[in-house]
XYZ file of C-alpha atoms in Angstrom:
104
model
C 97.628 87.366 96.078
C 99.960 90.302 95.386
C 97.245 92.770 96.408
C 96.793 90.913 99.724
C 100.535 91.071 100.395
C 100.662 94.768 99.513
C 97.695 95.513 101.811
C 99.216 93.471 104.654
C 102.538 95.322 104.383
C 100.823 98.713 104.076
C 98.781 98.064 107.226
C 101.716 96.494 109.098
C 103.917 99.548 108.732
C 101.528 101.443 111.032
C 100.849 98.642 113.517
C 104.461 97.541 113.892
C 107.802 99.225 113.809
C 109.102 98.055 110.450
C 112.473 99.491 109.467
C 112.696 97.816 106.087
C 111.395 94.976 103.957
C 113.841 92.378 102.658
C 112.981 90.678 99.388
C 114.869 87.683 98.042
C 116.577 88.655 94.781
C 116.704 85.638 92.442
C 119.790 86.210 90.325
C 121.283 83.404 88.276
C 124.606 81.973 89.378
C 126.375 84.059 86.689
C 124.654 87.182 88.144
C 122.402 87.573 85.102
C 118.699 88.232 85.530
C 115.922 85.724 84.962
C 112.178 86.324 84.441
C 111.719 85.875 88.217
C 114.309 88.604 88.835
C 112.260 91.057 86.779
C 109.096 90.023 88.649
C 110.768 90.811 91.989
C 112.005 94.167 90.690
C 108.483 95.031 89.523
C 107.032 93.977 92.906
C 109.619 96.138 94.692
C 108.592 99.161 92.618
C 104.908 98.536 93.403
C 105.692 98.373 97.124
C 107.821 101.522 96.988
C 104.842 103.359 95.504
C 102.615 102.553 98.503
C 104.996 102.028 101.436
C 107.412 104.788 102.491
C 110.045 102.513 104.012
C 113.248 101.023 102.656
C 112.884 97.902 100.530
C 116.066 95.873 100.141
C 116.873 93.239 97.540
C 118.968 90.452 99.080
C 120.799 87.968 96.876
C 119.134 84.603 97.356
C 121.549 82.477 95.351
C 122.513 79.359 97.283
C 119.786 79.850 99.934
C 117.669 76.937 98.696
C 120.701 74.661 98.415
C 121.792 75.614 101.924
C 118.279 74.955 103.236
C 118.124 71.556 101.548
C 121.503 70.598 103.019
C 120.479 71.645 106.528
C 117.211 69.709 106.315
C 118.950 66.636 104.898
C 121.540 66.717 107.683
C 118.699 67.033 110.192
C 117.431 63.661 108.966
C 114.187 64.834 107.386
C 112.726 62.715 104.607
C 111.995 64.090 101.133
C 108.418 65.126 101.881
C 109.415 66.847 105.128
C 112.286 68.675 103.401
C 109.961 69.875 100.639
C 107.486 71.238 103.200
C 110.111 73.193 105.135
C 112.568 74.198 102.401
C 111.071 77.569 101.388
C 110.633 78.810 104.953
C 114.204 77.853 105.846
C 115.537 79.451 102.646
C 113.695 82.668 103.581
C 115.278 82.518 107.031
C 118.725 82.116 105.448
C 118.089 85.118 103.165
C 117.150 87.244 106.183
C 120.157 86.008 108.178
C 122.459 86.894 105.264
C 120.938 90.379 105.146
C 121.377 90.855 108.908
C 125.008 89.678 108.754
C 125.705 92.122 105.938
C 124.065 94.951 107.909
C 126.026 94.167 111.075
C 129.302 94.410 109.129
C 128.598 97.991 107.987
């Protein structure tokens, strides 16, 4: 799966105008690193070795909770929330990154 993602991103940089890649950075609430954090850091290094564009790590703490709250407030049942939660959390991570960039 990782190889497919790497190939897709490598090819996409030439077909599209990609300025950077934003990866969710799964820190613990106390800002310490978990095994998933190290996996993301390793993936970032692999991408940097094959793709000559900026790769940004964006804090993803609270994104899943925010997504669950939004979906609950929208009236979705448990199964519907589960199906949409990850995509909405990814959207929140990207929105947080874009807000941070616009404040620079």
